[in-house]
Coordinates of C-alpha atoms in Angstrom, one line a residue:
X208 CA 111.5 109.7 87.0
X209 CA 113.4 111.5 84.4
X210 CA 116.2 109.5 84.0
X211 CA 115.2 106.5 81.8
X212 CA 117.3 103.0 83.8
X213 CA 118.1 99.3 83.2
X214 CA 117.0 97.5 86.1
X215 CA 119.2 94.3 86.3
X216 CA 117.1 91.7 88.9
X217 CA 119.5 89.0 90.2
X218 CA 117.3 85.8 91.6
X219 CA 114.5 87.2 89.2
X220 CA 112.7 83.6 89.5
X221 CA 112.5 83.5 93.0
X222 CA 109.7 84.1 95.7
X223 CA 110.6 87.5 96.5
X224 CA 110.9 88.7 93.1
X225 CA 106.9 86.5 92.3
X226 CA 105.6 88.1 95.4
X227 CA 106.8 92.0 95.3
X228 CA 109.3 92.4 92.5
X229 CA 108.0 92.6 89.8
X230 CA 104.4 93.2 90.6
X231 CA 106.3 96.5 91.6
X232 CA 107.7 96.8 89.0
X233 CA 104.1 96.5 87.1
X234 CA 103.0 99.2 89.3
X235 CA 106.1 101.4 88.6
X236 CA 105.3 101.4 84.9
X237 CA 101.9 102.3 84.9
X238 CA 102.1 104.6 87.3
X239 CA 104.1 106.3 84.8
X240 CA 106.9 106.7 87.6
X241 CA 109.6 105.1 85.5
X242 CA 108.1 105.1 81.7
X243 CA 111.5 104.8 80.0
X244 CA 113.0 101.5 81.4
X245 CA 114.0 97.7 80.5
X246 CA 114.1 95.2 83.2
X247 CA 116.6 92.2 82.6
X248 CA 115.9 88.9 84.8
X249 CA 118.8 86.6 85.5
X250 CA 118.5 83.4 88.3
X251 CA 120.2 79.8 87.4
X252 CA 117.0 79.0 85.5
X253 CA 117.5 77.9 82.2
X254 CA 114.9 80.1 81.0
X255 CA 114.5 82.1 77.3
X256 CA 113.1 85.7 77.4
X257 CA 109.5 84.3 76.4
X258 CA 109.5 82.0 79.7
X259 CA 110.5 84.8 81.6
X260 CA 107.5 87.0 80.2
X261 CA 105.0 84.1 81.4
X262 CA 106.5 83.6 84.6
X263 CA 106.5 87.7 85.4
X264 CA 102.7 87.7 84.1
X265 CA 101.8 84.5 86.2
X266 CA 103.5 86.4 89.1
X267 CA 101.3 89.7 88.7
X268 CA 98.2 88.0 88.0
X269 CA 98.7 86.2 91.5
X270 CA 100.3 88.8 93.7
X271 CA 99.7 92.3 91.9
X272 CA 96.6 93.7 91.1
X273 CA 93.4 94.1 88.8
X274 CA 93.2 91.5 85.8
X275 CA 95.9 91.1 83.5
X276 CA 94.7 91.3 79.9
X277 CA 97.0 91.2 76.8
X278 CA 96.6 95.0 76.4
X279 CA 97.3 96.0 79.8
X280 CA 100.7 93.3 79.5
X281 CA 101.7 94.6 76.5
X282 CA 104.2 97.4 77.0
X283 CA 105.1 96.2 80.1
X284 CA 106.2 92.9 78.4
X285 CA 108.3 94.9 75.9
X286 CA 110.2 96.3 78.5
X287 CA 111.8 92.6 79.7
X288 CA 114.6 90.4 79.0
X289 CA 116.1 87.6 80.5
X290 CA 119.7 85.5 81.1
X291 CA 120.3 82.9 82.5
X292 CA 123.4 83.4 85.6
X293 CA 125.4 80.5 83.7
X294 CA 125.4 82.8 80.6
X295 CA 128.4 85.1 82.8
X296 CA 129.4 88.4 82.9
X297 CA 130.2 89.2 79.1
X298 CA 126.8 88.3 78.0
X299 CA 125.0 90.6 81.2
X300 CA 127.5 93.6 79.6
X301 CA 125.9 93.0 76.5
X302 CA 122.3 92.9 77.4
X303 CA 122.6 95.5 79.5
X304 CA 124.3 97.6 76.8
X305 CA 121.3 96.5 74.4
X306 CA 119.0 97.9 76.2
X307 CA 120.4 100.8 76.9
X308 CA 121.2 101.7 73.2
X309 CA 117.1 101.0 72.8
X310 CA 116.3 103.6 75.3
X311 CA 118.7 106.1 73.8
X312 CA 117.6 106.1 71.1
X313 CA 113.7 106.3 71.6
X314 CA 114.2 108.9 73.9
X315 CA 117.5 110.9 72.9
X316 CA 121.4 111.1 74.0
X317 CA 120.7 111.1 77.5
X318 CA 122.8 109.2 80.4
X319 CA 120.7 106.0 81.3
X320 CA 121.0 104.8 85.4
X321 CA 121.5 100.9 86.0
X322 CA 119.6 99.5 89.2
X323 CA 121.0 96.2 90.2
X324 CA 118.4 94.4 93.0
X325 CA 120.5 91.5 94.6
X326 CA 117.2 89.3 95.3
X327 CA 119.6 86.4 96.0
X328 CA 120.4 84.2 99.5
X329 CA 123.4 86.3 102.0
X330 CA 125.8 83.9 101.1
X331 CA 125.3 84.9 97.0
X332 CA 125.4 88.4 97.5
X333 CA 129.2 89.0 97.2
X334 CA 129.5 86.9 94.1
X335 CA 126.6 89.2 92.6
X336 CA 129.0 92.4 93.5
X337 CA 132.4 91.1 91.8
X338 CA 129.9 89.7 88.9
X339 CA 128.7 93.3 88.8
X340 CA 132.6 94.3 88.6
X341 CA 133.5 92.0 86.3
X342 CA 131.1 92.7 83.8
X343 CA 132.1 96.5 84.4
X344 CA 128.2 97.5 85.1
X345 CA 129.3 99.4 88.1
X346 CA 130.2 102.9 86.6
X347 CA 126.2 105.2 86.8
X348 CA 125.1 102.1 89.1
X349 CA 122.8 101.7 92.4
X350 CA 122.5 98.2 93.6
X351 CA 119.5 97.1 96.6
X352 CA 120.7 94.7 99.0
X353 CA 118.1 92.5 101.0
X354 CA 118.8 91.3 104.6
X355 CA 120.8 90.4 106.5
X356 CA 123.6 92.5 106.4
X357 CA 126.0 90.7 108.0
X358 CA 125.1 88.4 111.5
X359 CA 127.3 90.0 113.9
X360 CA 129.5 93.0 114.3
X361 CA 132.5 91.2 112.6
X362 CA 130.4 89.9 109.4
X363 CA 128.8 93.0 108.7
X364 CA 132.5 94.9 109.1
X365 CA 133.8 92.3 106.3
X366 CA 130.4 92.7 103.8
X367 CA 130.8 96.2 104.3
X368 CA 134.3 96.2 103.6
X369 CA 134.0 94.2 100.2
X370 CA 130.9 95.6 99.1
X371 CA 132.7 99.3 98.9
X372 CA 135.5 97.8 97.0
X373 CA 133.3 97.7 94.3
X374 CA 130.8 100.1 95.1
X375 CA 130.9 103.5 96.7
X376 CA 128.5 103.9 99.8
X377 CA 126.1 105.8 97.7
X378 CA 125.6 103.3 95.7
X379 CA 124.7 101.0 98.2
X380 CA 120.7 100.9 99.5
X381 CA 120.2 98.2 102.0
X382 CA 116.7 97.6 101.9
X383 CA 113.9 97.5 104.9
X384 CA 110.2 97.0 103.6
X385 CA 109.1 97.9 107.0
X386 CA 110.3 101.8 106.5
X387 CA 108.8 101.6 102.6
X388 CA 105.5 101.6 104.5
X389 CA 103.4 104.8 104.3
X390 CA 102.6 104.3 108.0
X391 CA 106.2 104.3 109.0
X392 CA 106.7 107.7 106.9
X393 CA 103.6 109.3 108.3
X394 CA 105.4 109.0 112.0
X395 CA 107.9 111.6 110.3
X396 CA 105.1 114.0 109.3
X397 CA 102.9 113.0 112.6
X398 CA 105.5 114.5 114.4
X399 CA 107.2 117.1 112.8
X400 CA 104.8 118.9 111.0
X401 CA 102.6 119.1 114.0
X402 CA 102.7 121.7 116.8
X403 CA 100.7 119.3 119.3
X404 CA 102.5 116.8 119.4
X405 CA 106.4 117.2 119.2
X406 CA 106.8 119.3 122.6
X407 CA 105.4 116.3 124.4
X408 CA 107.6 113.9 122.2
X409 CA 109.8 113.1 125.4
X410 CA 110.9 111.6 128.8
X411 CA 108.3 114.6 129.9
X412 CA 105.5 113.1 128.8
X413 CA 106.0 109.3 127.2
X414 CA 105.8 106.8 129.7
X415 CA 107.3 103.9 127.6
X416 CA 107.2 102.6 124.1
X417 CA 106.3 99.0 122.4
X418 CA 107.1 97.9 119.0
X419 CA 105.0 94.8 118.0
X420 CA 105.2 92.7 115.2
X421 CA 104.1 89.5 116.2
X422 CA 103.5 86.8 113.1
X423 CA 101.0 83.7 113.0
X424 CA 103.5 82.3 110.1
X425 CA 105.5 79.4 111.3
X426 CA 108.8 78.4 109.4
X427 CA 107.7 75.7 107.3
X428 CA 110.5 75.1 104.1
X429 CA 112.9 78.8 105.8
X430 CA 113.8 76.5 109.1
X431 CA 117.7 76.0 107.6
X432 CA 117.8 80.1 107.2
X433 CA 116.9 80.3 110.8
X434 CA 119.2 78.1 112.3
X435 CA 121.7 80.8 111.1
X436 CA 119.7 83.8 111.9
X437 CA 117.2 83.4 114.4
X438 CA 114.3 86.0 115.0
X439 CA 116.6 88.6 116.7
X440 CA 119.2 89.1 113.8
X441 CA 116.2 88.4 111.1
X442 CA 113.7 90.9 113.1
X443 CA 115.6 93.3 115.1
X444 CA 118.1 94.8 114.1
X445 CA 117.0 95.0 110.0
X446 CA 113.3 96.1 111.0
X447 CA 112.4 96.9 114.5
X448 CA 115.4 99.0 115.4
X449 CA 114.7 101.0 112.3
X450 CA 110.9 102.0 112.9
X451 CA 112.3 103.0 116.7
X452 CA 115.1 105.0 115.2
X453 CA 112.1 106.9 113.5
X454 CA 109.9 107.0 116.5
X455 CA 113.0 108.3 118.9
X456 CA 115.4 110.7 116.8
X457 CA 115.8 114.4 116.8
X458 CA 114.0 116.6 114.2
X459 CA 116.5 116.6 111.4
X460 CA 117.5 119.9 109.5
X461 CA 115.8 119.4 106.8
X462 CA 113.7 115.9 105.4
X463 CA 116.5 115.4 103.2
X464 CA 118.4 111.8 103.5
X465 CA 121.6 112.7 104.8
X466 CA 120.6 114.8 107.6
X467 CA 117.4 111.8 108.4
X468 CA 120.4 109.7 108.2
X469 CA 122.5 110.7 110.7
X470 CA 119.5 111.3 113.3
X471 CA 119.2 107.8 113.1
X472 CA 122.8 107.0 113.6
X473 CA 122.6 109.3 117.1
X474 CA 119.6 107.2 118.3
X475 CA 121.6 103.9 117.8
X476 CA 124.7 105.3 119.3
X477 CA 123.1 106.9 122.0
X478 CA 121.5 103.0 122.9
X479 CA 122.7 101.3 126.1
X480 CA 124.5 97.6 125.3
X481 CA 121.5 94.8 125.0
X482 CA 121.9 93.3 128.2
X483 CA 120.7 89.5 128.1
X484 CA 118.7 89.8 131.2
X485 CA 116.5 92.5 129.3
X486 CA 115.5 89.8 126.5
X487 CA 113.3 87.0 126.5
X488 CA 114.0 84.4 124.0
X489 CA 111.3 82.0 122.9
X490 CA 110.6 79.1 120.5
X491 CA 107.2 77.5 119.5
X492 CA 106.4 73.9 120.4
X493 CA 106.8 71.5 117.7
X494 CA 109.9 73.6 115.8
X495 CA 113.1 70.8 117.1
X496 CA 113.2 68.3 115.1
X497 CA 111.9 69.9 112.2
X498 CA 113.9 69.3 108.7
X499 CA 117.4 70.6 109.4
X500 CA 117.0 71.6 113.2
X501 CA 118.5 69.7 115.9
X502 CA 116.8 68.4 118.2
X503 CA 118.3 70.4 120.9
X504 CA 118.4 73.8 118.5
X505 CA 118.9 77.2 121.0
X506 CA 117.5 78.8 118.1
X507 CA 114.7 81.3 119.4
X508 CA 111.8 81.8 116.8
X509 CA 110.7 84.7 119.1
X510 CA 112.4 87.3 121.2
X511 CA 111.5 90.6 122.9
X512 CA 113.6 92.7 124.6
X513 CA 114.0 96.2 126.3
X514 CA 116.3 98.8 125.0
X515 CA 117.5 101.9 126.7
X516 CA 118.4 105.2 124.7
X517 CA 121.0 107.4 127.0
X518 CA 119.9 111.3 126.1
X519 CA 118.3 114.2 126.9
X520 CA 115.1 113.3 125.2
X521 CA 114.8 109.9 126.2
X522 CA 116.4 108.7 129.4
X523 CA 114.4 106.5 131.4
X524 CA 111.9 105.9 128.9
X525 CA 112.3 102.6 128.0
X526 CA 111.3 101.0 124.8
X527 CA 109.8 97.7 124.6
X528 CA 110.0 94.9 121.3
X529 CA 108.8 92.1 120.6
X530 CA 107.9 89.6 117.3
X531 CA 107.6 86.1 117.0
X532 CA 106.5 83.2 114.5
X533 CA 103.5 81.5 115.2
X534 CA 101.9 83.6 117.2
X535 CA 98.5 84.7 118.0
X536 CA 97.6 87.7 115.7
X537 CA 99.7 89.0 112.9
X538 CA 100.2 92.6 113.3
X539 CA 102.6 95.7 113.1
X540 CA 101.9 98.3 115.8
X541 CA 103.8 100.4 117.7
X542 CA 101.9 102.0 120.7
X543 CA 103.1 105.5 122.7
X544 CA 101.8 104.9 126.4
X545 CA 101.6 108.5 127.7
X546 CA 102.5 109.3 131.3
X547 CA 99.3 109.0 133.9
X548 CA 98.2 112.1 135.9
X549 CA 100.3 112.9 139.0
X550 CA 96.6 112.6 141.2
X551 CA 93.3 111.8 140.3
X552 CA 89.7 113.4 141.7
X553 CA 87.5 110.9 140.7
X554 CA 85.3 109.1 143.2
X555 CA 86.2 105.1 143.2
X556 CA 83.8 103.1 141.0
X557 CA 84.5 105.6 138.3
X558 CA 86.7 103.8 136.0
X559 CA 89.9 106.7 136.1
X560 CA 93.0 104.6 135.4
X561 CA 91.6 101.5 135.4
X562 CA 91.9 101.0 131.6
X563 CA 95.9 101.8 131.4
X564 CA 97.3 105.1 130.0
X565 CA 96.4 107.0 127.1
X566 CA 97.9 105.4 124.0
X567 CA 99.1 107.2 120.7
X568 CA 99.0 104.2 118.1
X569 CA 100.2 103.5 114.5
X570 CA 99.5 100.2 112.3
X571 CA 102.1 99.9 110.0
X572 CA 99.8 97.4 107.8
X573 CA 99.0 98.1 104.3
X574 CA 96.1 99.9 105.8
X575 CA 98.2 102.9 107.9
X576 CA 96.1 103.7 110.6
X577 CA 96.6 105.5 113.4
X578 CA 94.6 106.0 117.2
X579 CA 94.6 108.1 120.0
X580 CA 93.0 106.5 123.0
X581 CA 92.0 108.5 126.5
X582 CA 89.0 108.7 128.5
X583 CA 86.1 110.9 128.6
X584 CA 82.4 110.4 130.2
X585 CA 80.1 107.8 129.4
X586 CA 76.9 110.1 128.9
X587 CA 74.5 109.3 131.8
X588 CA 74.4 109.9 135.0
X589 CA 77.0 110.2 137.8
X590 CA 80.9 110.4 136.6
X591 CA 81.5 107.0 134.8
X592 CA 84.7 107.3 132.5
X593 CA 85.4 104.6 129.5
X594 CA 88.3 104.4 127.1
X595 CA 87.3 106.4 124.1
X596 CA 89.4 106.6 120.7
X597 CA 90.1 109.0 117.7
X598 CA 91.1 106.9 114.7
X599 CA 92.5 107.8 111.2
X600 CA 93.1 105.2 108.2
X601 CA 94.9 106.2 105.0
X602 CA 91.8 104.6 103.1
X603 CA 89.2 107.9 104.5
X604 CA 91.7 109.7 102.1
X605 CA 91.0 111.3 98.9
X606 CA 94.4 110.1 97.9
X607 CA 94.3 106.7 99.2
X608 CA 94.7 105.5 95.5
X609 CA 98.3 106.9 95.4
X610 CA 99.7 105.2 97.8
X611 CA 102.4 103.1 97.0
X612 CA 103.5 99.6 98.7
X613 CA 106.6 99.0 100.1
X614 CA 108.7 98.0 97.4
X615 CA 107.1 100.3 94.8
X616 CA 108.6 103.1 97.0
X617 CA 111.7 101.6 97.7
X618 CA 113.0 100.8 94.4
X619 CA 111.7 104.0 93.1
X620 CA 113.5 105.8 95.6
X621 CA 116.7 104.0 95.0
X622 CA 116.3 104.8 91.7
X623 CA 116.1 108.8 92.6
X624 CA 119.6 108.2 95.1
X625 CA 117.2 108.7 98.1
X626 CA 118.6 107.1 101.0
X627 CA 116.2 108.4 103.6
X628 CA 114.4 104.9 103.8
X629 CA 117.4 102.7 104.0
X630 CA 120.1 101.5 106.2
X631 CA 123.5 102.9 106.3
X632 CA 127.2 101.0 106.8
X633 CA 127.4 103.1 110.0
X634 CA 124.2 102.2 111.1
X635 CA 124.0 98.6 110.9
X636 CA 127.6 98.4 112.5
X637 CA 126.7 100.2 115.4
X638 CA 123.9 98.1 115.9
X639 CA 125.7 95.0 115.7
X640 CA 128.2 96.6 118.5
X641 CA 125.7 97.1 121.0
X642 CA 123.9 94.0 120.0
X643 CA 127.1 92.2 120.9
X644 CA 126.8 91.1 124.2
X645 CA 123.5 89.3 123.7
X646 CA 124.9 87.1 121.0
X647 CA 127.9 86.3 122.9
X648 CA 126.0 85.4 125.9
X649 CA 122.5 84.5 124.8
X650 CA 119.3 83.6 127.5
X651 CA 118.3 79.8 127.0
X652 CA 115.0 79.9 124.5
X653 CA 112.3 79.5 126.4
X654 CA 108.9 77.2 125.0
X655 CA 105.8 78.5 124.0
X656 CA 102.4 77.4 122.2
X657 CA 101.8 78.0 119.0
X658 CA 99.1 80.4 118.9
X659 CA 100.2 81.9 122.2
X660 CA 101.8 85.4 122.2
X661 CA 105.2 83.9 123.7
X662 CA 106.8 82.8 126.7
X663 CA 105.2 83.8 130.0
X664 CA 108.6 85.6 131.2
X665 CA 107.4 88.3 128.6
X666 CA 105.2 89.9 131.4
X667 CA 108.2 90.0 134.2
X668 CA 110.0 91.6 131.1
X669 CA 107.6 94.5 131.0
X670 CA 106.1 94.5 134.1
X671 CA 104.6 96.9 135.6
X672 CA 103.4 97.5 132.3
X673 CA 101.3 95.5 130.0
X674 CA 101.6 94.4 126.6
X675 CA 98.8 96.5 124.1
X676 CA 98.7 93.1 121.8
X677 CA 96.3 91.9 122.2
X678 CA 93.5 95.0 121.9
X679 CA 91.1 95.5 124.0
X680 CA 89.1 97.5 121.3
X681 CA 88.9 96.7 117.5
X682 CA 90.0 99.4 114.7
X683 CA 87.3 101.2 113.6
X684 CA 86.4 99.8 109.6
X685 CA 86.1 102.6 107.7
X686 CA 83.9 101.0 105.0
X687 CA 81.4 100.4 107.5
X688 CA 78.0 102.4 107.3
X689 CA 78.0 105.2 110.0
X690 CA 81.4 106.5 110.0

């Protein structure tokens, strides 16, 4: 990172900003990826600069890692500031402007970037943007905007619309952590850097898809968010819609953002209308009657759903998603059944087809892992066939140290002006449009355990398929003696 930037971090005593924030941040530094920086917190805490500075190292020495020793705190804690929102927009200029006469002049006359991360609730985010106008820190500017972007086709048209008064679109990164993940970028390399695998990267050859992020997190102290959200418009369109507009899209012209960008677009305008009798809408036992639910809430805490792309490559694949709190296993997978042989010559007893298709797998977990599962011949006599599986985890790398976590990449790619990674105004409006039938004419949740993977109707919904969650086979660990 060449250019030296103020990062301005609005809600900089909250969880999200404890938990990933600034440990990222942390990691940034080090990593020597932005040396010449100064990170200003502002929240409605009345806090002073040396408050902040315990708070941020409490927050690393819980969520980020290795020990945090004076020494290794020391120029990191240099770098921050903090204001307090009540404070107002004349007193942000000024620190802002501070710091960036500091960095000047350690460094030289050179033009210093401002990153503002809006780490706030949806309903804050707007007064962040005129703050940001107001205090004239817009000019030179990139501002990160968590989710959601909007709740339905005519919110995210007006936050869209009032955002790029202030802010061109450019300047706008609308942040997914699930795309940050090196797993989700390694799909882009899986398949086009490989001749083996993108000439079979179609209706041709893929059977169906699922995308599976199921959670064993219930809602406990976020149930008054969900009552206004709900899993689809928290899950779906922000995170699973993304990772299948990077499984499905056409090979770009080059890696760049803009051209990644509007592959993406094609795959959601080439996506059939979500029909409501191609979703299944759940909610765990014991979630009515919570703190600030009703006790006759529709709102589903799980949902899966079919969607249908309408092209060349695609049509009649269909893809499947699902996610869900409290559910059985925590995981993020998304699993490539491959089409069956037209006719099989093995003698019955041997096992052939038994075991489903061959499946193409990649974990998006911190651990990026990827499978490929077919059969072959159990050694013995006779013709016995089991399930057998290639694996790869990022962690059998030499340069498994480098990789960075979702947010680490993120705001460091904001901070370059790549948008490859993020979500476009186009992007989440059309996916609002074809989301708009469901959320004018939603199913009636259905119940489910706790622990359970979701309503029973889920197996109707992909039927005559079967869900890969659970696994029949464990991932390989690849600190585990023998390889």
């Amino acid at each position: 990172m060449e250019q030296p930037y103020v990062i301005v971090i609005f809600g900089a005593t909250g969880d999200l900003a404890k938990r990933k924030l600034l440990p990222a941040l942390l990691r940034l530094v080090e990593a020597n990826l932005m040396p010449d920086c100064r990170i200003i917190g502002t929240s409605l805490e009345e806090l002073d600069t040396a408050q902040f500075d315990a708070l941020a190292r409490a927050a690393c020495e819980e969520f980020g890692k290795g020990d945090i020793t004076d020494e290794r705190w020391a120029p990191f804690s240099a770098r921050l500031r903090y204001l307090p929102t009540a404070a107002g927009p004349s007193a942000l200029t000024s620190v802002v402007k501070e710091c960036e006469a500091e960095l000047t002049a350690e460094i030289g006359p050179v033009e210093v970037g401002r990153l503002h991360y809006l780490s706030v609730p949806p309903k804050a985010a707007l007064d962040v943007i005129h703050e940001l106008a107001d205090a004239d820190l817009v000019d030179r500017a990139k501002v990160i905007m968590e989710k959601p972007f909007g709740t339905d086709l005519a919110s995210a048209k007006a936050l869209n619309d009032e955002v790029h008064q202030v802010f061109d679109e450019d300047q706008v990164f609308r942040i997914d952590h699930f795309l940050g993940k090196e797993a989700a970028q390694n799909i882009l390399a899986f398949r086009f850097a490989n001749g083996l695998f993108e000439p079979i990267w179609n209706r041709n050859f893929i059977d169906h898809v699922q995308i599976d992020v199921p959670e064993t997190l219930g809602l406990e102290g976020r149930t008054k968010f969900y009552e206004t959200t709900g899993a689809y418009r928290d899950m779906v369109v922000t995170h699973l819609m993304q990772v299948l507009a990077f499984m499905a899209m056409e090979p770009p012209t080059t890696l760049a953002d803009g051209p990644i960008g509007e592959e993406k677009l094609k795959v959601f305008r080439s996506m059939r209308p979500i029909e409501p009798h191609n979703v299944v809408r759940g909610q765990y036992g014991g979630y009515r009657g919570k703190e600030q639910v009703a006790d006759d809430s529709d709102t589903e805490t799980f949902i899966a759903l079919k969607v249908e792309i309408d092209n060349w490559r695609w049509a009649g694949v269909p893809f499947y998603l699902r996610t869900g709190k409290k559910l059985a296993e925590g995981a993020r997978i998304i699993s490539i059944a491959f089409k069956e042989p037209p006719l099989s010559m093995f003698p019955a007893g041997s096992n052939a087809g038994t075991q489903g298709p061959d499946h193409l797998t990649f974990d998006l977990a911190d651990q990026s892992r990827m499978s490929l599962s077919f059969y072959g011949k159990r050694p013995g006599p006779g013709m016995k066939l089991e399930k057998l599986s290639m694996q790869f985890a990022t962690v059998d790398t030499t340069a498994s140290g480098s990789v960075l976590e979702a947010y680490e990449r993120l705001i460091h790619d904001a901070m370059r002006g790549d948008h490859t990674l993020f979500t476009s105004a186009a992007g989440i409006e059309t996916l609002w449009e074809k989301s708009e039938a469901l959320l004018n004419n939603p199913v009636p949740v259905r119940g489910y355990i706790p622990g359970s993977w979701g309503p029973n109707a889920i197996h109707q919904l992909i039927a005559p398929h079967a869900w890969r969650l659970p696994f029949e086979r464990t991932w390989r660990d690849p600190n585990a003696t023998g390889g």
